[in-house]
PDB file of N, CA and C in Angstrom:
ATOM      1  N   MET A   1     -52.274 115.620  44.122  1.00 65.00           N
ATOM      2  CA  MET A   1     -51.464 116.978  44.897  1.00 65.00           C
ATOM      3  C   MET A   1     -52.560 117.826  44.750  1.00 65.00           C
ATOM      4  N   ASP A   2     -52.793 118.402  45.800  1.00 73.00           N
ATOM      5  CA  ASP A   2     -53.585 119.825  46.119  1.00 73.00           C
ATOM      6  C   ASP A   2     -53.355 120.968  45.541  1.00 73.00           C
ATOM      7  N   THR A   3     -54.049 121.439  44.581  1.00 77.00           N
ATOM      8  CA  THR A   3     -53.524 122.741  43.730  1.00 77.00           C
ATOM      9  C   THR A   3     -53.825 123.541  44.537  1.00 77.00           C
ATOM     10  N   THR A   4     -54.714 123.338  45.383  1.00 77.00           N
ATOM     11  CA  THR A   4     -55.298 125.086  46.217  1.00 77.00           C
ATOM     12  C   THR A   4     -54.334 125.417  47.058  1.00 77.00           C
ATOM     13  N   GLN A   5     -53.437 124.544  47.418  1.00 77.00           N
ATOM     14  CA  GLN A   5     -52.002 124.875  48.189  1.00 77.00           C
ATOM     15  C   GLN A   5     -51.076 125.645  47.095  1.00 77.00           C
ATOM     16  N   LEU A   6     -51.152 124.776  46.201  1.00 79.00           N
ATOM     17  CA  LEU A   6     -50.126 125.705  45.245  1.00 79.00           C
ATOM     18  C   LEU A   6     -50.811 127.171  44.740  1.00 79.00           C
ATOM     19  N   LEU A   7     -52.064 127.161  44.592  1.00 81.00           N
ATOM     20  CA  LEU A   7     -52.578 128.603  44.112  1.00 81.00           C
ATOM     21  C   LEU A   7     -52.027 129.707  45.127  1.00 81.00           C
ATOM     22  N   LYS A   8     -52.048 129.314  46.195  1.00 81.00           N
ATOM     23  CA  LYS A   8     -51.862 129.957  47.579  1.00 81.00           C
ATOM     24  C   LYS A   8     -50.560 130.927  47.489  1.00 81.00           C
ATOM     25  N   GLY A   9     -49.771 130.342  46.842  1.00 83.00           N
ATOM     26  CA  GLY A   9     -47.986 130.934  46.579  1.00 83.00           C
ATOM     27  C   GLY A   9     -48.204 131.582  45.269  1.00 83.00           C
ATOM     28  N   VAL A  10     -49.048 131.563  44.270  1.00 93.00           N
ATOM     29  CA  VAL A  10     -48.996 131.953  42.945  1.00 93.00           C
ATOM     30  C   VAL A  10     -49.999 133.098  42.634  1.00 93.00           C
ATOM     31  N   LEU A  11     -51.023 132.974  43.318  1.00 95.00           N
ATOM     32  CA  LEU A  11     -52.472 133.887  43.069  1.00 95.00           C
ATOM     33  C   LEU A  11     -51.893 135.165  42.824  1.00 95.00           C
ATOM     34  N   ASP A  12     -50.847 135.899  43.317  1.00 96.00           N
ATOM     35  CA  ASP A  12     -50.799 137.326  43.159  1.00 96.00           C
ATOM     36  C   ASP A  12     -50.225 137.556  41.769  1.00 96.00           C
ATOM     37  N   LEU A  13     -49.132 136.524  41.297  1.00 97.00           N
ATOM     38  CA  LEU A  13     -48.563 136.247  40.154  1.00 97.00           C
ATOM     39  C   LEU A  13     -49.887 135.980  39.153  1.00 97.00           C
ATOM     40  N   ALA A  14     -50.646 135.090  39.415  1.00 97.00           N
ATOM     41  CA  ALA A  14     -51.921 135.096  38.176  1.00 97.00           C
ATOM     42  C   ALA A  14     -52.661 136.089  38.138  1.00 97.00           C
ATOM     43  N   VAL A  15     -52.866 136.972  38.978  1.00 98.00           N
ATOM     44  CA  VAL A  15     -54.076 138.053  38.972  1.00 98.00           C
ATOM     45  C   VAL A  15     -53.303 139.146  38.251  1.00 98.00           C
ATOM     46  N   LEU A  16     -51.744 139.215  38.420  1.00 98.00           N
ATOM     47  CA  LEU A  16     -51.281 140.368  37.861  1.00 98.00           C
ATOM     48  C   LEU A  16     -50.830 139.689  36.260  1.00 98.00           C
ATOM     49  N   ALA A  17     -50.662 138.421  36.290  1.00 98.00           N
ATOM     50  CA  ALA A  17     -50.793 138.063  34.529  1.00 98.00           C
ATOM     51  C   ALA A  17     -52.142 138.491  33.654  1.00 98.00           C
ATOM     52  N   VAL A  18     -53.512 138.126  34.490  1.00 98.00           N
ATOM     53  CA  VAL A  18     -54.631 138.329  33.638  1.00 98.00           C
ATOM     54  C   VAL A  18     -54.891 139.814  33.547  1.00 98.00           C
ATOM     55  N   LEU A  19     -54.211 140.586  34.320  1.00 98.00           N
ATOM     56  CA  LEU A  19     -54.643 142.024  34.078  1.00 98.00           C
ATOM     57  C   LEU A  19     -53.363 142.824  33.073  1.00 98.00           C
ATOM     58  N   ARG A  20     -52.412 142.014  32.895  1.00 97.00           N
ATOM     59  CA  ARG A  20     -51.332 142.540  32.357  1.00 97.00           C
ATOM     60  C   ARG A  20     -52.035 143.176  31.057  1.00 97.00           C
ATOM     61  N   ASP A  21     -52.733 142.518  29.969  1.00 96.00           N
ATOM     62  CA  ASP A  21     -53.244 143.236  28.677  1.00 96.00           C
ATOM     63  C   ASP A  21     -54.656 143.965  28.719  1.00 96.00           C
ATOM     64  N   GLU A  22     -55.328 143.591  30.056  1.00 98.00           N
ATOM     65  CA  GLU A  22     -56.871 144.247  29.947  1.00 98.00           C
ATOM     66  C   GLU A  22     -57.185 144.363  31.470  1.00 98.00           C
ATOM     67  N   ASP A  23     -57.684 145.557  31.761  1.00 98.00           N
ATOM     68  CA  ASP A  23     -58.019 146.097  33.058  1.00 98.00           C
ATOM     69  C   ASP A  23     -59.502 145.023  33.359  1.00 98.00           C
ATOM     70  N   GLY A  24     -59.934 144.821  34.473  1.00 98.00           N
ATOM     71  CA  GLY A  24     -60.901 143.839  34.871  1.00 98.00           C
ATOM     72  C   GLY A  24     -61.481 144.018  36.192  1.00 98.00           C
ATOM     73  N   TYR A  25     -62.751 143.646  36.520  1.00 96.00           N
ATOM     74  CA  TYR A  25     -63.565 144.023  37.564  1.00 96.00           C
ATOM     75  C   TYR A  25     -63.183 142.432  38.440  1.00 96.00           C
ATOM     76  N   GLY A  26     -63.418 142.565  39.737  1.00 96.00           N
ATOM     77  CA  GLY A  26     -63.455 141.418  40.391  1.00 96.00           C
ATOM     78  C   GLY A  26     -64.079 139.692  39.963  1.00 96.00           C
ATOM     79  N   TYR A  27     -65.397 140.007  39.443  1.00 95.00           N
ATOM     80  CA  TYR A  27     -66.063 138.900  38.874  1.00 95.00           C
ATOM     81  C   TYR A  27     -65.234 138.434  37.304  1.00 95.00           C
ATOM     82  N   ASP A  28     -64.622 139.501  36.536  1.00 96.00           N
ATOM     83  CA  ASP A  28     -64.451 139.261  35.249  1.00 96.00           C
ATOM     84  C   ASP A  28     -63.009 138.845  35.376  1.00 96.00           C
ATOM     85  N   ILE A  29     -61.858 139.159  36.210  1.00 98.00           N
ATOM     86  CA  ILE A  29     -60.672 138.790  36.684  1.00 98.00           C
ATOM     87  C   ILE A  29     -60.651 137.132  36.933  1.00 98.00           C
ATOM     88  N   LEU A  30     -61.856 136.842  38.214  1.00 97.00           N
ATOM     89  CA  LEU A  30     -61.849 135.721  38.458  1.00 97.00           C
ATOM     90  C   LEU A  30     -62.404 134.597  37.404  1.00 97.00           C
ATOM     91  N   ARG A  31     -63.243 135.142  36.428  1.00 97.00           N
ATOM     92  CA  ARG A  31     -63.890 134.300  35.116  1.00 97.00           C
ATOM     93  C   ARG A  31     -62.562 133.940  34.472  1.00 97.00           C
ATOM     94  N   ARG A  32     -61.644 135.123  34.172  1.00 98.00           N
ATOM     95  CA  ARG A  32     -60.574 134.595  33.136  1.00 98.00           C
ATOM     96  C   ARG A  32     -59.274 133.940  33.977  1.00 98.00           C
ATOM     97  N   LEU A  33     -59.402 133.785  35.376  1.00 97.00           N
ATOM     98  CA  LEU A  33     -58.331 133.070  35.904  1.00 97.00           C
ATOM     99  C   LEU A  33     -58.900 131.455  35.932  1.00 97.00           C
ATOM    100  N   ARG A  34     -60.640 131.157  35.840  1.00 96.00           N
ATOM    101  CA  ARG A  34     -60.825 129.731  35.613  1.00 96.00           C
ATOM    102  C   ARG A  34     -60.758 129.329  34.170  1.00 96.00           C
ATOM    103  N   ALA A  35     -61.062 130.291  33.449  1.00 97.00           N
ATOM    104  CA  ALA A  35     -61.018 130.141  32.064  1.00 97.00           C
ATOM    105  C   ALA A  35     -59.671 129.738  31.501  1.00 97.00           C
ATOM    106  N   ALA A  36     -58.527 130.481  32.255  1.00 96.00           N
ATOM    107  CA  ALA A  36     -56.994 130.008  31.895  1.00 96.00           C
ATOM    108  C   ALA A  36     -56.596 128.786  32.409  1.00 96.00           C
ATOM    109  N   GLY A  37     -57.717 128.186  33.357  1.00 93.00           N
ATOM    110  CA  GLY A  37     -57.363 126.483  34.103  1.00 93.00           C
ATOM    111  C   GLY A  37     -57.423 126.537  35.309  1.00 93.00           C
ATOM    112  N   LEU A  38     -57.527 127.533  36.421  1.00 93.00           N
ATOM    113  CA  LEU A  38     -57.592 127.369  37.652  1.00 93.00           C
ATOM    114  C   LEU A  38     -58.780 127.455  38.306  1.00 93.00           C
ATOM    115  N   GLU A  39     -59.306 126.581  37.764  1.00 92.00           N
ATOM    116  CA  GLU A  39     -60.969 126.363  38.060  1.00 92.00           C
ATOM    117  C   GLU A  39     -61.084 126.416  39.465  1.00 92.00           C
ATOM    118  N   GLU A  40     -59.976 125.995  40.466  1.00 90.00           N
ATOM    119  CA  GLU A  40     -60.308 125.877  41.915  1.00 90.00           C
ATOM    120  C   GLU A  40     -60.354 127.337  42.450  1.00 90.00           C
ATOM    121  N   VAL A  41     -59.545 128.308  42.020  1.00 93.00           N
ATOM    122  CA  VAL A  41     -59.839 129.275  42.694  1.00 93.00           C
ATOM    123  C   VAL A  41     -61.058 130.144  43.309  1.00 93.00           C
ATOM    124  N   GLY A  42     -60.850 130.365  44.355  1.00 92.00           N
ATOM    125  CA  GLY A  42     -62.055 130.958  45.184  1.00 92.00           C
ATOM    126  C   GLY A  42     -62.430 132.304  44.849  1.00 92.00           C
ATOM    127  N   ASP A  43     -63.541 132.400  45.066  1.00 93.00           N
ATOM    128  CA  ASP A  43     -64.034 134.046  44.792  1.00 93.00           C
ATOM    129  C   ASP A  43     -63.239 135.027  46.198  1.00 93.00           C
ATOM    130  N   ALA A  44     -63.400 134.637  47.426  1.00 95.00           N
ATOM    131  CA  ALA A  44     -62.737 135.183  48.207  1.00 95.00           C
ATOM    132  C   ALA A  44     -61.316 135.295  48.184  1.00 95.00           C
ATOM    133  N   SER A  45     -60.448 134.519  47.578  1.00 94.00           N
ATOM    134  CA  SER A  45     -59.107 134.717  47.517  1.00 94.00           C
ATOM    135  C   SER A  45     -58.831 135.975  46.314  1.00 94.00           C
ATOM    136  N   VAL A  46     -59.518 135.669  45.338  1.00 96.00           N
ATOM    137  CA  VAL A  46     -59.078 136.755  44.268  1.00 96.00           C
ATOM    138  C   VAL A  46     -59.293 137.747  44.635  1.00 96.00           C
ATOM    139  N   TYR A  47     -60.691 138.164  45.361  1.00 97.00           N
ATOM    140  CA  TYR A  47     -61.033 139.594  45.766  1.00 97.00           C
ATOM    141  C   TYR A  47     -60.080 140.213  46.906  1.00 97.00           C
ATOM    142  N   GLY A  48     -59.740 139.310  48.084  1.00 96.00           N
ATOM    143  CA  GLY A  48     -58.480 139.617  48.801  1.00 96.00           C
ATOM    144  C   GLY A  48     -57.214 140.030  48.255  1.00 96.00           C
ATOM    145  N   THR A  49     -56.958 139.059  47.021  1.00 97.00           N
ATOM    146  CA  THR A  49     -55.596 139.280  46.176  1.00 97.00           C
ATOM    147  C   THR A  49     -55.673 140.657  45.781  1.00 97.00           C
ATOM    148  N   LEU A  50     -56.831 141.212  45.102  1.00 98.00           N
ATOM    149  CA  LEU A  50     -56.975 142.192  44.458  1.00 98.00           C
ATOM    150  C   LEU A  50     -57.078 143.278  45.477  1.00 98.00           C
ATOM    151  N   ARG A  51     -57.250 143.297  46.680  1.00 97.00           N
ATOM    152  CA  ARG A  51     -57.264 144.569  47.713  1.00 97.00           C
ATOM    153  C   ARG A  51     -55.618 144.654  48.086  1.00 97.00           C
ATOM    154  N   ARG A  52     -55.125 143.552  48.271  1.00 97.00           N
ATOM    155  CA  ARG A  52     -54.020 143.318  48.767  1.00 97.00           C
ATOM    156  C   ARG A  52     -52.897 143.948  47.566  1.00 97.00           C
ATOM    157  N   LEU A  53     -52.929 143.677  46.626  1.00 98.00           N
ATOM    158  CA  LEU A  53     -52.068 144.479  45.435  1.00 98.00           C
ATOM    159  C   LEU A  53     -52.780 145.667  45.014  1.00 98.00           C
ATOM    160  N   PHE A  54     -53.809 146.175  45.452  1.00 98.00           N
ATOM    161  CA  PHE A  54     -54.043 147.587  45.259  1.00 98.00           C
ATOM    162  C   PHE A  54     -53.268 148.282  46.529  1.00 98.00           C
ATOM    163  N   GLN A  55     -53.507 147.642  47.904  1.00 98.00           N
ATOM    164  CA  GLN A  55     -52.813 148.293  48.736  1.00 98.00           C
ATOM    165  C   GLN A  55     -51.335 148.399  48.728  1.00 98.00           C
ATOM    166  N   ALA A  56     -50.562 147.170  48.244  1.00 97.00           N
ATOM    167  CA  ALA A  56     -49.271 147.269  47.877  1.00 97.00           C
ATOM    168  C   ALA A  56     -49.054 148.514  46.876  1.00 97.00           C
ATOM    169  N   GLY A  57     -49.932 148.824  46.342  1.00 98.00           N
ATOM    170  CA  GLY A  57     -49.390 149.643  45.322  1.00 98.00           C
ATOM    171  C   GLY A  57     -49.453 149.412  43.694  1.00 98.00           C
ATOM    172  N   ALA A  58     -49.581 147.869  43.806  1.00 98.00           N
ATOM    173  CA  ALA A  58     -49.284 147.248  42.144  1.00 98.00           C
ATOM    174  C   ALA A  58     -50.750 147.624  41.506  1.00 98.00           C
ATOM    175  N   LEU A  59     -51.706 148.049  41.608  1.00 98.00           N
ATOM    176  CA  LEU A  59     -52.734 148.306  41.068  1.00 98.00           C
ATOM    177  C   LEU A  59     -53.269 149.564  41.039  1.00 98.00           C
ATOM    178  N   ASN A  60     -53.888 150.125  40.112  1.00 98.00           N
ATOM    179  CA  ASN A  60     -55.198 151.307  40.194  1.00 98.00           C
ATOM    180  C   ASN A  60     -56.268 150.943  40.136  1.00 98.00           C
ATOM    181  N   THR A  61     -57.097 151.561  40.698  1.00 98.00           N
ATOM    182  CA  THR A  61     -58.536 151.131  40.384  1.00 98.00           C
ATOM    183  C   THR A  61     -59.323 152.129  39.921  1.00 98.00           C
ATOM    184  N   TYR A  62     -60.703 152.132  39.141  1.00 98.00           N
ATOM    185  CA  TYR A  62     -61.243 153.150  39.096  1.00 98.00           C
ATOM    186  C   TYR A  62     -62.745 152.598  38.625  1.00 98.00           C
ATOM    187  N   VAL A  63     -63.741 153.458  39.033  1.00 97.00           N
ATOM    188  CA  VAL A  63     -64.989 153.043  38.957  1.00 97.00           C
ATOM    189  C   VAL A  63     -65.771 153.258  37.417  1.00 97.00           C
ATOM    190  N   VAL A  64     -66.682 152.399  37.051  1.00 95.00           N
ATOM    191  CA  VAL A  64     -67.474 152.161  35.618  1.00 95.00           C
ATOM    192  C   VAL A  64     -68.699 152.128  36.080  1.00 95.00           C
ATOM    193  N   PRO A  65     -69.751 152.790  35.445  1.00 93.00           N
ATOM    194  CA  PRO A  65     -71.052 152.887  35.903  1.00 93.00           C
ATOM    195  C   PRO A  65     -71.567 151.691  35.091  1.00 93.00           C
ATOM    196  N   SER A  66     -72.704 150.890  35.757  1.00 84.00           N
ATOM    197  CA  SER A  66     -73.240 149.725  35.191  1.00 84.00           C
ATOM    198  C   SER A  66     -74.589 150.240  34.864  1.00 84.00           C
ATOM    199  N   GLU A  67     -75.044 149.730  33.573  1.00 86.00           N
ATOM    200  CA  GLU A  67     -76.457 149.800  33.331  1.00 86.00           C
ATOM    201  C   GLU A  67     -77.439 149.180  33.886  1.00 86.00           C
ATOM    202  N   SER A  68     -76.581 147.864  34.247  1.00 85.00           N
ATOM    203  CA  SER A  68     -77.533 146.877  35.059  1.00 85.00           C
ATOM    204  C   SER A  68     -76.875 146.557  36.147  1.00 85.00           C
ATOM    205  N   GLY A  69     -77.478 147.016  37.119  1.00 86.00           N
ATOM    206  CA  GLY A  69     -76.593 146.841  38.397  1.00 86.00           C
ATOM    207  C   GLY A  69     -75.812 147.666  39.004  1.00 86.00           C
ATOM    208  N   PRO A  70     -74.858 147.515  40.206  1.00 90.00           N
ATOM    209  CA  PRO A  70     -73.928 148.380  40.972  1.00 90.00           C
ATOM    210  C   PRO A  70     -72.858 148.804  40.142  1.00 90.00           C
ATOM    211  N   HIS A  71     -72.349 150.038  39.980  1.00 94.00           N
ATOM    212  CA  HIS A  71     -71.141 150.346  39.598  1.00 94.00           C
ATOM    213  C   HIS A  71     -69.892 149.232  39.831  1.00 94.00           C
ATOM    214  N   ARG A  72     -69.170 149.241  38.969  1.00 95.00           N
ATOM    215  CA  ARG A  72     -68.282 148.570  38.754  1.00 95.00           C
ATOM    216  C   ARG A  72     -66.562 148.721  39.292  1.00 95.00           C
ATOM    217  N   LYS A  73     -66.144 148.140  40.189  1.00 96.00           N
ATOM    218  CA  LYS A  73     -64.887 148.640  40.330  1.00 96.00           C
ATOM    219  C   LYS A  73     -63.715 147.992  39.594  1.00 96.00           C
ATOM    220  N   TYR A  74     -62.871 148.245  38.267  1.00 98.00           N
ATOM    221  CA  TYR A  74     -61.986 147.987  37.738  1.00 98.00           C
ATOM    222  C   TYR A  74     -60.650 148.095  38.440  1.00 98.00           C
ATOM    223  N   TYR A  75     -59.839 147.063  37.772  1.00 98.00           N
ATOM    224  CA  TYR A  75     -58.428 147.174  38.366  1.00 98.00           C
ATOM    225  C   TYR A  75     -57.558 146.854  37.298  1.00 98.00           C
ATOM    226  N   ALA A  76     -56.219 147.823  37.036  1.00 98.00           N
ATOM    227  CA  ALA A  76     -55.459 147.793  36.050  1.00 98.00           C
ATOM    228  C   ALA A  76     -53.986 148.054  36.874  1.00 98.00           C
ATOM    229  N   LEU A  77     -53.096 147.495  35.894  1.00 98.00           N
ATOM    230  CA  LEU A  77     -51.637 147.132  36.486  1.00 98.00           C
ATOM    231  C   LEU A  77     -51.219 148.654  36.143  1.00 98.00           C
ATOM    232  N   ASN A  78     -50.477 149.082  37.029  1.00 98.00           N
ATOM    233  CA  ASN A  78     -49.751 150.087  37.063  1.00 98.00           C
ATOM    234  C   ASN A  78     -48.103 149.951  36.813  1.00 98.00           C
ATOM    235  N   ALA A  79     -47.046 150.909  36.962  1.00 98.00           N
ATOM    236  CA  ALA A  79     -45.911 150.692  36.405  1.00 98.00           C
ATOM    237  C   ALA A  79     -45.128 149.632  37.702  1.00 98.00           C
ATOM    238  N   ALA A  80     -45.479 149.985  38.649  1.00 98.00           N
ATOM    239  CA  ALA A  80     -45.151 148.947  40.002  1.00 98.00           C
ATOM    240  C   ALA A  80     -45.639 147.568  39.844  1.00 98.00           C
ATOM    241  N   GLY A  81     -46.860 147.446  39.235  1.00 98.00           N
ATOM    242  CA  GLY A  81     -47.562 146.057  39.206  1.00 98.00           C
ATOM    243  C   GLY A  81     -46.490 145.304  37.978  1.00 98.00           C
ATOM    244  N   ARG A  82     -46.923 146.166  36.714  1.00 98.00           N
ATOM    245  CA  ARG A  82     -45.992 145.580  35.686  1.00 98.00           C
ATOM    246  C   ARG A  82     -44.314 145.025  35.979  1.00 98.00           C
ATOM    247  N   ALA A  83     -43.953 145.814  36.841  1.00 98.00           N
ATOM    248  CA  ALA A  83     -42.239 145.286  37.393  1.00 98.00           C
ATOM    249  C   ALA A  83     -42.304 144.034  38.461  1.00 98.00           C
ATOM    250  N   GLN A  84     -43.671 143.975  39.093  1.00 97.00           N
ATOM    251  CA  GLN A  84     -43.493 143.073  39.905  1.00 97.00           C
ATOM    252  C   GLN A  84     -44.064 141.772  39.194  1.00 97.00           C
ATOM    253  N   LEU A  85     -45.031 141.792  38.219  1.00 98.00           N
ATOM    254  CA  LEU A  85     -45.024 140.707  37.051  1.00 98.00           C
ATOM    255  C   LEU A  85     -44.184 140.110  36.542  1.00 98.00           C
ATOM    256  N   ALA A  86     -43.165 141.315  36.153  1.00 97.00           N
ATOM    257  CA  ALA A  86     -41.923 140.911  35.392  1.00 97.00           C
ATOM    258  C   ALA A  86     -40.927 140.004  36.718  1.00 97.00           C
ATOM    259  N   GLN A  87     -40.818 140.204  37.810  1.00 97.00           N
ATOM    260  CA  GLN A  87     -39.522 139.994  38.571  1.00 97.00           C
ATOM    261  C   GLN A  87     -40.349 138.443  39.174  1.00 97.00           C
ATOM    262  N   SER A  88     -41.552 138.440  39.268  1.00 96.00           N
ATOM    263  CA  SER A  88     -42.363 137.552  40.288  1.00 96.00           C
ATOM    264  C   SER A  88     -42.413 136.191  38.658  1.00 96.00           C
ATOM    265  N   GLY A  89     -42.483 136.911  37.611  1.00 96.00           N
ATOM    266  CA  GLY A  89     -42.404 135.969  36.389  1.00 96.00           C
ATOM    267  C   GLY A  89     -41.104 135.338  36.413  1.00 96.00           C
ATOM    268  N   LYS A  90     -40.012 135.794  36.314  1.00 97.00           N
ATOM    269  CA  LYS A  90     -38.388 135.234  36.285  1.00 97.00           C
ATOM    270  C   LYS A  90     -38.771 134.096  37.568  1.00 97.00           C
ATOM    271  N   VAL A  91     -38.919 134.795  38.571  1.00 95.00           N
ATOM    272  CA  VAL A  91     -39.063 133.760  39.810  1.00 95.00           C
ATOM    273  C   VAL A  91     -39.720 132.441  39.254  1.00 95.00           C
ATOM    274  N   TRP A  92     -41.024 132.611  38.893  1.00 95.00           N
ATOM    275  CA  TRP A  92     -41.913 131.407  38.706  1.00 95.00           C
ATOM    276  C   TRP A  92     -40.882 130.450  37.649  1.00 95.00           C
ATOM    277  N   HIS A  93     -40.207 131.180  36.564  1.00 96.00           N
ATOM    278  CA  HIS A  93     -39.824 130.281  35.543  1.00 96.00           C
ATOM    279  C   HIS A  93     -38.585 129.533  36.190  1.00 96.00           C
ATOM    280  N   GLY A  94     -37.960 130.346  37.195  1.00 96.00           N
ATOM    281  CA  GLY A  94     -36.567 129.138  37.515  1.00 96.00           C
ATOM    282  C   GLY A  94     -37.164 128.396  38.466  1.00 96.00           C
ATOM    283  N   PHE A  95     -38.267 128.884  39.130  1.00 93.00           N
ATOM    284  CA  PHE A  95     -38.600 127.795  40.099  1.00 93.00           C
ATOM    285  C   PHE A  95     -39.059 126.227  39.180  1.00 93.00           C
ATOM    286  N   ALA A  96     -39.836 126.809  38.456  1.00 93.00           N
ATOM    287  CA  ALA A  96     -40.826 125.741  37.402  1.00 93.00           C
ATOM    288  C   ALA A  96     -39.548 124.716  36.840  1.00 93.00           C
ATOM    289  N   GLN A  97     -38.533 125.300  36.393  1.00 95.00           N
ATOM    290  CA  GLN A  97     -37.379 125.012  35.602  1.00 95.00           C
ATOM    291  C   GLN A  97     -36.694 123.844  36.845  1.00 95.00           C
ATOM    292  N   THR A  98     -36.531 124.243  38.159  1.00 95.00           N
ATOM    293  CA  THR A  98     -35.802 123.420  38.874  1.00 95.00           C
ATOM    294  C   THR A  98     -36.503 122.283  39.499  1.00 95.00           C
ATOM    295  N   MET A  99     -38.202 122.560  39.387  1.00 92.00           N
ATOM    296  CA  MET A  99     -38.973 121.522  39.895  1.00 92.00           C
ATOM    297  C   MET A  99     -39.011 120.292  38.941  1.00 92.00           C
ATOM    298  N   ASP A 100     -39.323 120.880  37.763  1.00 93.00           N
ATOM    299  CA  ASP A 100     -39.120 120.037  36.074  1.00 93.00           C
ATOM    300  C   ASP A 100     -37.808 118.992  36.139  1.00 93.00           C
ATOM    301  N   ARG A 101     -36.936 119.874  36.291  1.00 93.00           N
ATOM    302  CA  ARG A 101     -35.283 119.061  36.305  1.00 93.00           C
ATOM    303  C   ARG A 101     -35.548 117.763  37.337  1.00 93.00           C
ATOM    304  N   LEU A 102     -36.186 118.233  38.392  1.00 93.00           N
ATOM    305  CA  LEU A 102     -36.275 117.504  39.990  1.00 93.00           C
ATOM    306  C   LEU A 102     -36.825 116.037  39.424  1.00 93.00           C
ATOM    307  N   ILE A 103     -38.122 116.567  39.185  1.00 91.00           N
ATOM    308  CA  ILE A 103     -39.006 115.400  38.652  1.00 91.00           C
ATOM    309  C   ILE A 103     -38.586 114.522  37.799  1.00 91.00           C
ATOM    310  N   ARG A 104     -38.120 114.997  36.844  1.00 89.00           N
ATOM    311  CA  ARG A 104     -37.344 114.086  35.459  1.00 89.00           C
ATOM    312  C   ARG A 104     -36.152 113.066  35.959  1.00 89.00           C
ATOM    313  N   GLU A 105     -35.434 114.065  36.671  1.00 81.00           N
ATOM    314  CA  GLU A 105     -34.637 113.054  37.515  1.00 81.00           C
ATOM    315  C   GLU A 105     -34.614 111.728  38.015  1.00 81.00           C
ATOM    316  N   GLU A 106     -36.146 112.267  39.174  1.00 73.00           N
ATOM    317  CA  GLU A 106     -36.738 111.217  39.611  1.00 73.00           C
ATOM    318  C   GLU A 106     -37.087 110.021  39.045  1.00 73.00           C
ATOM    319  N   ALA A 107     -37.648 110.578  38.067  1.00 70.00           N
ATOM    320  CA  ALA A 107     -38.272 109.344  37.062  1.00 70.00           C
ATOM    321  C   ALA A 107     -37.326 108.610  36.517  1.00 70.00           C
ATOM    322  N   LYS A 108     -36.077 109.245  36.248  1.00 74.00           N
ATOM    323  CA  LYS A 108     -34.960 108.554  35.470  1.00 74.00           C
ATOM    324  C   LYS A 108     -34.315 107.312  36.357  1.00 74.00           C
ATOM    325  N   ALA A 109     -34.553 107.583  37.695  1.00 69.00           N
ATOM    326  CA  ALA A 109     -33.852 106.996  38.749  1.00 69.00           C
ATOM    327  C   ALA A 109     -35.086 105.540  39.077  1.00 69.00           C
ATOM    328  N   ALA A 110     -36.442 105.927  38.905  1.00 63.00           N
ATOM    329  CA  ALA A 110     -37.225 104.973  39.203  1.00 63.00           C
ATOM    330  C   ALA A 110     -37.094 103.863  38.207  1.00 63.00           C
TER     331      ALA A 110
END
C-alpha cells in the first residue's frame, strides 16, 4: 500500500499531534514526524500544512532569533488547534477501529 496517499489524509492530524506538547519550527516538526515513523512525509507537504493550519486559525506563530542562521518561525497550538486535534483524533480512532474490524473479518473469511 502506498503510504503517501494515507499521509495526505492525516497530515493535519499528525502535525497537530506533534505540536501538542511542544512548539516547533518547520524543520523540527518535519524531523519529529519522521522520528515518529512517518519517514515518507515530504518537506513541502509539512510546510504547506503548517501554512494552512495557521491560516485556518489552529496555530499561532512567533519568531525566535537564531545565533547560527536566519530567525526561526515557531508554530504553537492554540485553543482552536487543540479542539481540532481532539475532534480529529476521535474521528481517526473511529475510522481506524472500523478498518481494523474489516481487515480482521476478511482474514477470518479467507
